C-alpha cells in the first residue's frame, strides 16, 4: 500500500491500460483527500498476475528448443565463422606511430579481479599474450549488479583511427516501425562485441598493458571508437530480411514485434534460428519473451501507443536549476550561474529535447533557456528562465500517450505560427477517435521574424511537411488546419513571390489541402488532446461500491484502515 499523488496515479493507470488486465495485477485506486492542496490517492496492488497458459507454454518451449544459444557466457574456444565483411577493422591514419602507454596503477583489491578476468578471457580463447608495439591501459567500470567490467582505455588509439561513418537509424523511424504491434520480445546478445572477431591484420592493434603483461584481443573489445558502427553493420547484414518486417535493432536493443500471438511465435522462432546459423549467443537472464509492452530507446511501447519510460521521467525531475544562490537582494536571492552552468543547462535541454514530440510548442517553452546558450550571452537566471525550466519538467512528467503514425491512413496537421515560433501536431483516427501522433515546433531566426505574418503562417505548414515527411509523403491525404484564413487560397494563388513559389513546389509532392479553423477552436483542440489522454486512461477502470471491496483479515493494515475510514465517512455523509 502506498500514498501517491495524481501524477503517479495517472502512471498506474497508463501501465494497467498498456499491459491489459490479463497481464497485470489488479489495482485499487481510491481518492483520499487534499493534502497541502494536492489530490492524494491510495494505490494497492494484488501480488498475483494472470497469464494465458498458451503464452507460458510457448515461452518455455522456445527456451528449450534454442537452449544451445541461450548462454550466460560465450562457450570456451568459440571461433565464429563470419560472413564477408563481418570482421572489425582498425584503420590507422597515415604518419602516426603505434600508441604505447605505461601500465596504469589500479587499487590493490582490483588486482585479483584483473587476474581473474584475464584468465577467464584467455580460457575462452578471445585474449592471448602479446608482443605488439601497441599498448593501452585498462580501467574497471562498475556494473549495476555490483560486479566489475574490465574496459580498455583506447583513447590514444581512437585518436588516430579513421572513423567509420556507418549511419545510425533515427530514433523516430525505429519507433514508428512498431506501429500496430501487440506482442513483443527483447533479446540481449551476450557481450555482442565479443562475438565479432577482429580482422587478423588488426589483432595486434588491440594490445593492452596490465600488471600481468601485455595481451591482445581476437574479438572486438569494449572501447574502440568504431565498435558501435561494426556491431550495427553486422546485425543489419545478418538480419537484413527481417528488419522493418518484424525486427528492429539499435545498439544493444533487439526487438521482435508482431500484430498477433501466432505470428509472434513464428517471428521469434525465425529470429532465433538465424542467431543459431550465425552463432550469436543470447543472455537468457535479460530476455523478455512474449510480452504485451516493452521499453525501447527511452520509450514505453504498447498497443495503447508511445509514452516516456518512468526512469527517464525521474531523471529529468531530479535535475536542479544550473544556478547557485547568493545573498538576498530585496525579496529575491541573487542568482549566479553554477559551475559549468551552461554545460548543465545544455545537458538538461538535450535530455528533454529527445522527447519533444510529446511536448506542444516545445521551442517556445524552451526559448528563454536557449537564449542563455547563445555566444556572448550573459547568464542571468530570472523568473522567466525558472518558469521555462519548471514548465519543461512538468510537460515531461505529464506527457501524453501518443499514437504511432500509420502511413496508410489520412492525417490532419494542425499548425500555428507566431512572431517567434511555429508549431505543428499530427493527428490520426486509428479507430479510437482523432488522437495525436506527435508534436513539433521550431524557433524562428532573426531574419524569419521579420517576415510578414502570412509568410510565417505559410512557413509553419512547410516546416510541418518537412519534419513529418516520412509520415506524410505518399499518405492518402493530409488536411492542414490553420487559423490564418488566407492560406486556404494559397495553392490556387496566381501571383507568388520566388520564396512562395519554391514552397508551393515543395508542397506539391504531398496530397494535401488546407482548411481554416478558428483560433478559438484550435486552442480548444490543443487542450482536448491533453485532457482526453487522462480520460482514455481512466476508462479502463470500473466503478465498484466501497462496500463491495473484498477485505481479508491478512490484508495490508493501511488498506483495512482506509476502507474502514472511507466507509464511515460515506455513511456519515
XYZ file of C-alpha atoms in Angstrom:
573
model
C 0.000 0.000 0.000
C 1.324 3.433 -0.869
C 0.057 7.002 -0.963
C 0.552 8.631 -4.342
C -0.185 11.965 -5.968
C -2.325 12.463 -9.063
C 0.642 12.215 -11.448
C 1.724 8.857 -10.073
C -1.876 7.639 -10.117
C -2.015 8.527 -13.799
C 1.091 6.409 -14.414
C -0.531 3.474 -12.587
C -3.465 3.768 -14.960
C -1.192 4.074 -18.005
C 0.638 0.885 -17.083
C -2.596 -1.052 -16.455
C -4.034 0.109 -19.764
C -0.924 -0.615 -21.815
C -0.408 -4.117 -20.411
C -4.025 -5.217 -20.213
C -5.820 -6.667 -17.200
C -4.820 -10.216 -18.116
C -1.157 -9.274 -17.942
C -1.060 -7.034 -14.896
C -2.057 -7.283 -11.255
C -5.450 -5.825 -10.394
C -5.069 -2.367 -8.844
C -7.354 -0.457 -6.474
C -7.183 3.323 -6.659
C -9.051 5.393 -4.070
C -9.428 9.129 -3.774
C -8.459 10.164 -0.253
C -8.352 13.902 0.281
C -6.384 17.045 -0.380
C -3.013 17.258 1.338
C -1.379 20.674 1.127
C -3.682 21.463 -1.772
C -2.761 18.328 -3.731
C -5.042 15.417 -4.567
C -3.748 12.235 -2.930
C -4.687 8.644 -3.732
C -4.014 5.245 -2.234
C -2.854 2.519 -4.590
C -2.835 -1.142 -3.608
C -1.995 -3.975 -5.971
C -2.519 -7.700 -5.637
C 0.658 -9.737 -5.858
C -0.629 -12.253 -8.369
C -0.546 -11.942 -12.126
C -2.647 -13.879 -14.596
C -1.222 -15.169 -17.859
C -2.652 -17.297 -20.618
C -1.255 -20.855 -20.260
C -0.634 -20.863 -24.018
C 1.835 -17.997 -23.595
C 3.670 -19.731 -20.744
C 3.910 -22.966 -22.720
C 5.205 -21.196 -25.835
C 7.823 -19.328 -23.802
C 9.108 -22.486 -22.107
C 9.161 -24.379 -25.402
C 11.144 -21.629 -27.121
C 13.778 -21.618 -24.383
C 14.066 -25.404 -24.599
C 14.269 -25.531 -28.405
C 17.070 -22.950 -28.504
C 18.884 -23.798 -25.278
C 22.157 -24.059 -27.241
C 22.210 -20.304 -27.964
C 20.763 -19.147 -24.631
C 24.110 -18.864 -22.818
C 25.111 -16.550 -19.962
C 28.740 -16.811 -21.133
C 30.152 -17.365 -24.604
C 31.342 -21.011 -24.789
C 35.083 -21.540 -24.330
C 37.093 -21.766 -27.518
C 34.280 -20.256 -29.580
C 35.606 -19.261 -33.022
C 32.758 -17.688 -35.004
C 32.911 -18.238 -38.761
C 31.866 -14.870 -40.145
C 30.395 -13.966 -43.487
C 32.203 -11.446 -45.702
C 32.513 -8.056 -44.033
C 31.804 -9.398 -40.551
C 35.213 -8.540 -39.090
C 36.057 -5.396 -37.183
C 38.786 -3.330 -38.839
C 41.093 -0.745 -37.243
C 42.418 1.531 -39.977
C 45.108 3.947 -38.783
C 45.687 7.409 -40.243
C 48.980 7.776 -42.107
C 52.000 9.200 -40.317
C 51.244 8.006 -36.783
C 53.320 5.795 -34.532
C 51.664 2.998 -32.539
C 50.433 4.423 -29.211
C 52.308 2.784 -26.367
C 51.253 3.713 -22.838
C 52.557 2.525 -19.466
C 50.705 0.223 -17.114
C 48.157 2.154 -15.082
C 48.102 1.691 -11.316
C 44.896 0.117 -10.053
C 43.685 -0.374 -6.456
C 45.029 -3.485 -4.743
C 41.532 -5.056 -4.351
C 41.148 -4.816 -8.148
C 44.306 -6.811 -8.887
C 42.678 -10.138 -8.068
C 39.681 -9.204 -10.224
C 42.014 -8.239 -13.086
C 43.825 -11.563 -12.852
C 40.515 -13.458 -12.734
C 39.170 -11.761 -15.860
C 42.424 -12.226 -17.793
C 42.379 -15.957 -17.009
C 38.709 -16.148 -17.995
C 39.204 -14.449 -21.379
C 42.355 -16.450 -22.159
C 40.472 -19.688 -21.446
C 37.643 -18.508 -23.697
C 40.185 -18.005 -26.462
C 39.396 -14.329 -27.033
C 42.537 -12.915 -25.367
C 46.139 -14.078 -25.648
C 49.645 -12.832 -24.721
C 51.061 -10.136 -26.999
C 54.395 -8.654 -28.070
C 52.751 -5.841 -30.051
C 54.279 -2.326 -30.158
C 50.764 -1.065 -29.423
C 49.586 -0.886 -25.837
C 46.755 0.815 -23.960
C 45.917 0.724 -20.230
C 42.833 -0.885 -18.708
C 40.175 0.544 -16.395
C 37.346 -1.008 -14.394
C 33.735 0.065 -14.771
C 31.120 -0.928 -12.137
C 28.079 -2.848 -13.395
C 24.572 -2.286 -11.962
C 24.838 -5.807 -10.496
C 27.802 -4.739 -8.349
C 30.345 -6.656 -10.421
C 33.185 -5.049 -12.379
C 33.646 -4.831 -16.124
C 37.193 -4.671 -17.490
C 37.398 -1.925 -20.117
C 40.269 -0.757 -22.284
C 41.280 2.897 -22.421
C 41.694 3.148 -26.186
C 41.568 6.954 -26.379
C 45.091 7.217 -27.811
C 44.305 4.542 -30.418
C 40.915 6.078 -31.216
C 42.511 9.482 -31.859
C 44.486 8.084 -34.814
C 41.796 5.688 -36.100
C 39.941 6.558 -39.316
C 36.308 6.953 -38.237
C 33.621 4.638 -39.603
C 30.650 6.800 -40.625
C 28.136 3.950 -40.792
C 24.698 5.589 -40.410
C 22.733 5.169 -37.216
C 18.951 4.898 -37.743
C 16.886 7.837 -36.402
C 15.015 7.058 -33.187
C 11.686 8.207 -34.611
C 11.996 5.858 -37.585
C 12.732 2.891 -35.323
C 9.810 3.654 -33.026
C 7.372 4.121 -35.892
C 8.207 0.667 -37.250
C 6.434 -0.745 -34.189
C 3.010 0.622 -35.164
C 0.255 -1.970 -34.941
C 2.339 -4.332 -32.792
C 0.637 -6.057 -29.864
C 3.295 -8.623 -28.937
C 6.970 -8.003 -28.238
C 10.152 -9.894 -27.341
C 13.508 -8.378 -26.406
C 16.895 -10.072 -26.778
C 20.267 -9.110 -25.359
C 23.236 -10.611 -27.169
C 25.772 -11.984 -24.734
C 28.561 -9.375 -24.970
C 27.834 -8.884 -28.668
C 31.168 -7.143 -29.211
C 32.925 -10.316 -28.055
C 31.035 -12.273 -30.724
C 32.543 -10.204 -33.556
C 36.140 -11.122 -34.497
C 38.917 -8.629 -35.090
C 40.433 -8.875 -38.566
C 43.690 -10.896 -38.342
C 45.670 -7.903 -39.664
C 44.415 -5.708 -36.812
C 44.624 -8.000 -33.784
C 47.987 -6.582 -32.660
C 46.488 -3.058 -32.538
C 44.148 -4.074 -29.699
C 47.001 -4.799 -27.274
C 46.516 -3.811 -23.643
C 49.139 -3.309 -20.918
C 48.446 -4.798 -17.487
C 50.236 -5.582 -14.256
C 50.436 -9.175 -15.531
C 51.794 -8.480 -19.023
C 50.551 -7.448 -22.476
C 47.584 -9.133 -24.145
C 45.672 -8.662 -27.397
C 42.102 -9.436 -28.392
C 40.892 -11.782 -31.115
C 37.385 -10.299 -30.784
C 36.136 -6.718 -30.662
C 36.768 -5.279 -27.160
C 34.807 -2.504 -25.472
C 36.149 0.999 -26.005
C 37.061 1.047 -29.699
C 35.721 4.117 -31.496
C 34.152 2.214 -34.410
C 32.746 -0.681 -32.367
C 29.105 0.587 -32.422
C 29.221 1.001 -36.216
C 30.618 -2.505 -36.688
C 28.037 -4.053 -34.348
C 25.203 -2.342 -36.214
C 26.635 -3.346 -39.604
C 26.982 -6.999 -38.555
C 23.441 -7.029 -37.158
C 21.960 -5.393 -40.250
C 23.664 -7.872 -42.572
C 22.757 -10.923 -40.512
C 19.072 -9.959 -40.177
C 18.601 -7.824 -43.296
C 15.436 -9.596 -44.494
C 13.833 -9.390 -41.022
C 14.476 -5.702 -40.314
C 11.365 -3.498 -40.558
C 9.219 -6.603 -41.135
C 9.238 -7.817 -37.547
C 12.641 -6.797 -36.166
C 14.334 -3.563 -35.073
C 17.957 -3.322 -33.937
C 19.573 -0.388 -32.193
C 22.896 -0.867 -30.427
C 22.192 -3.287 -27.535
C 18.426 -3.420 -28.106
C 16.964 -6.092 -30.399
C 13.158 -6.190 -30.520
C 10.894 -8.680 -32.303
C 7.358 -7.310 -32.743
C 4.139 -8.742 -34.201
C 0.438 -7.872 -34.532
C -0.828 -11.156 -33.022
C 0.407 -14.027 -30.879
C 0.633 -16.749 -33.545
C 2.699 -14.629 -35.910
C 4.880 -13.544 -32.988
C 5.763 -17.140 -32.133
C 6.769 -17.652 -35.771
C 8.801 -14.425 -35.886
C 10.685 -15.229 -32.674
C 11.480 -18.714 -33.960
C 12.830 -17.312 -37.249
C 14.990 -14.823 -35.364
C 16.447 -17.430 -33.005
C 17.168 -19.814 -35.880
C 19.089 -17.049 -37.646
C 21.063 -16.456 -34.433
C 21.915 -20.154 -34.383
C 23.000 -20.031 -38.037
C 25.427 -17.168 -37.294
C 26.482 -18.482 -33.866
C 25.129 -15.489 -31.969
C 24.624 -16.233 -28.273
C 21.863 -14.623 -26.197
C 21.922 -13.891 -22.461
C 18.849 -15.727 -21.069
C 18.652 -13.626 -17.886
C 17.926 -10.485 -19.931
C 15.440 -11.946 -22.409
C 11.802 -10.796 -22.408
C 9.658 -13.277 -24.327
C 6.032 -12.765 -25.401
C 5.111 -9.565 -23.548
C 2.410 -7.002 -24.347
C 4.531 -3.892 -23.774
C 8.226 -3.090 -23.796
C 10.762 -0.314 -23.167
C 12.859 0.725 -26.165
C 15.310 3.643 -26.562
C 13.788 5.616 -23.704
C 10.157 4.978 -24.647
C 7.448 2.606 -23.457
C 5.615 0.930 -26.350
C 2.337 -0.935 -26.102
C -0.885 -1.414 -28.010
C -2.085 1.853 -26.434
C 0.763 3.830 -28.004
C 4.005 5.530 -27.096
C 4.973 7.077 -23.750
C 8.125 8.102 -21.885
C 9.611 5.461 -19.584
C 9.486 6.197 -15.876
C 13.286 6.116 -15.446
C 13.714 8.981 -17.909
C 10.952 10.986 -16.220
C 12.592 10.523 -12.818
C 15.967 11.537 -14.257
C 14.509 14.778 -15.635
C 12.632 15.566 -12.427
C 15.832 15.105 -10.384
C 17.706 17.853 -12.262
C 18.180 21.123 -10.374
C 18.415 24.588 -11.978
C 22.027 25.365 -13.008
C 22.280 28.282 -10.575
C 23.599 28.972 -7.107
C 22.011 31.439 -4.705
C 23.906 34.326 -3.185
C 22.812 36.951 -0.644
C 19.245 38.230 -0.786
C 18.732 41.436 -2.762
C 15.355 42.922 -1.861
C 12.993 39.955 -1.615
C 14.832 37.767 -4.112
C 18.117 35.882 -3.544
C 20.849 36.774 -6.017
C 21.127 34.032 -8.658
C 24.546 33.209 -10.008
C 25.489 30.711 -12.668
C 26.657 27.499 -11.042
C 29.967 25.984 -12.034
C 29.563 24.554 -15.558
C 26.099 26.148 -15.580
C 25.857 26.437 -19.362
C 27.020 22.867 -19.780
C 24.420 21.669 -17.258
C 21.685 23.666 -18.977
C 22.691 22.286 -22.369
C 22.565 18.765 -20.936
C 19.076 19.382 -19.499
C 17.759 20.712 -22.806
C 19.277 17.738 -24.612
C 17.614 15.322 -22.217
C 14.135 16.830 -22.547
C 14.661 17.585 -26.242
C 14.738 13.910 -27.164
C 11.088 13.807 -26.053
C 9.985 16.996 -27.797
C 7.496 15.019 -29.888
C 5.420 14.762 -26.662
C 5.514 18.490 -25.875
C 3.323 21.012 -27.722
C 5.210 24.244 -28.502
C 8.457 22.857 -27.116
C 10.607 25.516 -28.804
C 8.505 28.338 -27.412
C 8.661 26.956 -23.872
C 12.421 26.401 -24.066
C 13.266 29.725 -25.734
C 14.185 31.619 -22.506
C 16.661 28.837 -21.704
C 18.118 28.613 -25.205
C 18.704 32.353 -25.062
C 21.279 31.827 -22.292
C 23.303 29.475 -24.508
C 23.951 31.972 -27.281
C 27.505 33.181 -27.833
C 28.447 36.052 -25.509
C 25.064 35.827 -23.752
C 25.112 36.861 -20.110
C 23.898 34.097 -17.828
C 21.054 35.751 -15.931
C 18.591 33.317 -14.381
C 15.372 35.220 -13.787
C 11.789 34.161 -13.142
C 11.273 33.701 -16.900
C 14.017 31.059 -17.035
C 12.797 29.337 -13.878
C 9.268 29.204 -15.287
C 10.522 27.674 -18.546
C 12.613 25.148 -16.605
C 9.625 24.136 -14.461
C 7.256 24.021 -17.444
C 9.523 21.631 -19.352
C 9.789 19.318 -16.352
C 6.021 19.438 -15.904
C 5.465 18.697 -19.608
C 7.720 15.633 -19.396
C 6.026 14.425 -16.209
C 2.551 14.817 -17.746
C 3.401 13.781 -21.308
C 0.502 12.186 -23.204
C 0.424 8.724 -24.738
C 0.983 9.207 -28.469
C -0.225 7.017 -31.289
C 2.390 5.561 -33.596
C 1.544 7.030 -37.029
C 0.135 4.808 -39.775
C 1.178 5.995 -43.243
C -1.750 4.168 -44.824
C -4.243 6.459 -43.076
C -5.105 10.103 -43.797
C -3.702 12.643 -41.348
C -4.601 16.053 -40.008
C -1.799 18.539 -39.398
C -2.771 21.476 -37.217
C -0.312 24.358 -37.499
C 0.223 27.533 -35.547
C 2.572 30.434 -36.200
C 3.568 33.435 -34.125
C 6.170 36.144 -34.396
C 8.809 33.952 -32.748
C 7.839 30.297 -33.208
C 5.895 27.883 -35.403
C 4.396 24.587 -34.242
C 2.567 21.576 -35.623
C 0.730 18.487 -34.398
C -0.097 15.383 -36.458
C -3.423 13.689 -35.670
C -4.907 10.417 -36.948
C -8.061 8.417 -36.340
C -6.960 4.804 -35.896
C -10.347 3.609 -34.701
C -10.488 5.410 -31.353
C -11.123 8.959 -32.497
C -8.672 11.648 -33.560
C -5.540 11.435 -31.395
C -2.052 12.986 -31.601
C 0.885 11.134 -33.165
C 3.497 13.781 -32.428
C 4.265 17.449 -31.861
C 6.932 19.626 -33.456
C 7.998 23.240 -33.089
C 10.911 25.467 -34.092
C 12.175 28.883 -33.056
C 12.311 31.440 -35.859
C 15.619 33.075 -36.712
C 16.040 36.842 -36.564
C 15.541 37.020 -40.350
C 12.408 34.871 -40.262
C 10.905 37.027 -37.514
C 10.934 39.952 -39.927
C 8.729 38.091 -42.400
C 5.099 39.225 -42.701
C 2.595 37.183 -40.679
C 1.087 35.391 -43.736
C 4.559 34.182 -44.700
C 5.272 32.919 -41.176
C 1.957 31.051 -41.160
C 2.831 29.512 -44.530
C 6.287 28.560 -43.270
C 4.588 26.728 -40.371
C 2.956 24.452 -42.965
C 6.167 23.950 -44.945
C 8.162 23.149 -41.798
C 5.496 20.653 -40.712
C 5.693 18.774 -44.007
C 9.493 18.799 -43.851
C 9.628 17.376 -40.338
C 6.844 14.800 -40.808
C 7.869 13.969 -44.393
C 8.465 10.289 -43.595
C 4.831 10.028 -42.448
C 3.024 12.299 -44.914
C 4.822 11.609 -48.211
C 2.716 9.029 -50.032
C -0.102 9.164 -47.463
C -3.691 9.098 -48.831
C -4.403 12.687 -47.757
C -3.199 15.328 -45.336
C -5.642 18.004 -44.217
C -3.797 21.091 -42.987
C -5.707 23.177 -40.464
C -4.633 26.761 -39.828
C -6.309 29.703 -38.134
C -4.933 32.007 -40.873
C -7.766 32.034 -43.437
C -5.833 33.482 -46.448
C -3.755 30.274 -46.547
C -6.814 28.369 -47.785
C -6.376 30.061 -51.171
C -2.585 29.834 -51.322
C -2.418 26.738 -53.550
C -4.598 28.425 -56.197
C -2.957 31.850 -55.952
C -1.652 33.125 -59.303
C 0.887 35.683 -58.052
C 3.643 34.306 -55.835
C 6.990 35.566 -54.628
C 10.042 33.439 -55.547
C 10.125 32.074 -51.999
C 6.429 31.203 -52.049
C 6.844 29.558 -55.459
C 9.595 27.326 -54.060
C 7.411 26.416 -51.114
C 4.444 25.642 -53.361
C 6.668 23.371 -55.458
C 7.775 21.615 -52.259
C 4.189 21.140 -51.058
C 3.094 19.758 -54.437
C 4.783 16.448 -53.515
C 2.016 15.790 -50.999
C -1.670 15.007 -51.394
C -2.847 17.846 -49.186
C -5.436 20.569 -48.804
C -5.698 23.499 -46.416
C -8.706 24.154 -44.191
C -9.402 27.157 -41.994
C -10.034 26.592 -38.304
C -10.770 29.447 -35.936
C -8.106 30.292 -33.388
C -10.521 29.563 -30.567
C -11.197 26.045 -31.857
C -7.505 25.497 -32.443
C -6.748 26.275 -28.782
C -9.601 24.079 -27.584
C -8.352 21.201 -29.738
C -4.882 21.570 -28.238
C -6.303 21.420 -24.724
C -8.588 18.490 -25.501
C -5.729 16.366 -26.849
C -4.147 16.575 -23.406
C -7.344 16.168 -21.381
C -8.528 13.226 -23.499
C -5.378 11.316 -22.583
C -6.435 11.201 -18.934
C -9.986 10.143 -19.835
C -8.565 7.470 -22.134
C -6.537 6.103 -19.224
C -9.360 6.192 -16.694
C -11.884 4.449 -18.947
C -10.115 1.164 -18.132
C -11.330 1.428 -14.519
C -14.644 0.038 -13.352
C -16.571 1.693 -10.531
C -17.029 -0.557 -7.509
C -19.057 0.429 -4.489
C -16.739 0.628 -1.497
C -18.948 -1.778 0.429
C -18.260 -4.418 -2.229
C -14.451 -4.221 -1.977
C -13.184 -7.568 -0.598
C -11.114 -7.139 2.569
C -9.308 -10.156 4.009
C -8.031 -10.221 7.611
C -4.494 -10.698 6.221
C -4.698 -7.578 4.074
C -2.392 -4.586 4.462
C -3.307 -2.752 7.736
C -3.220 0.587 5.931
C -5.616 -0.808 3.330
C -8.016 -2.037 6.034
C -7.882 1.329 7.819
C -8.509 3.139 4.542
C -11.600 1.083 3.714
C -12.967 1.463 7.240
C -12.471 5.226 7.385
C -13.825 5.729 3.860
C -16.919 3.634 4.606
C -17.530 5.551 7.827
C -17.099 8.875 6.041
C -19.520 7.902 3.263
C -22.151 6.564 5.653
C -21.845 9.723 7.743
C -22.320 11.981 4.727
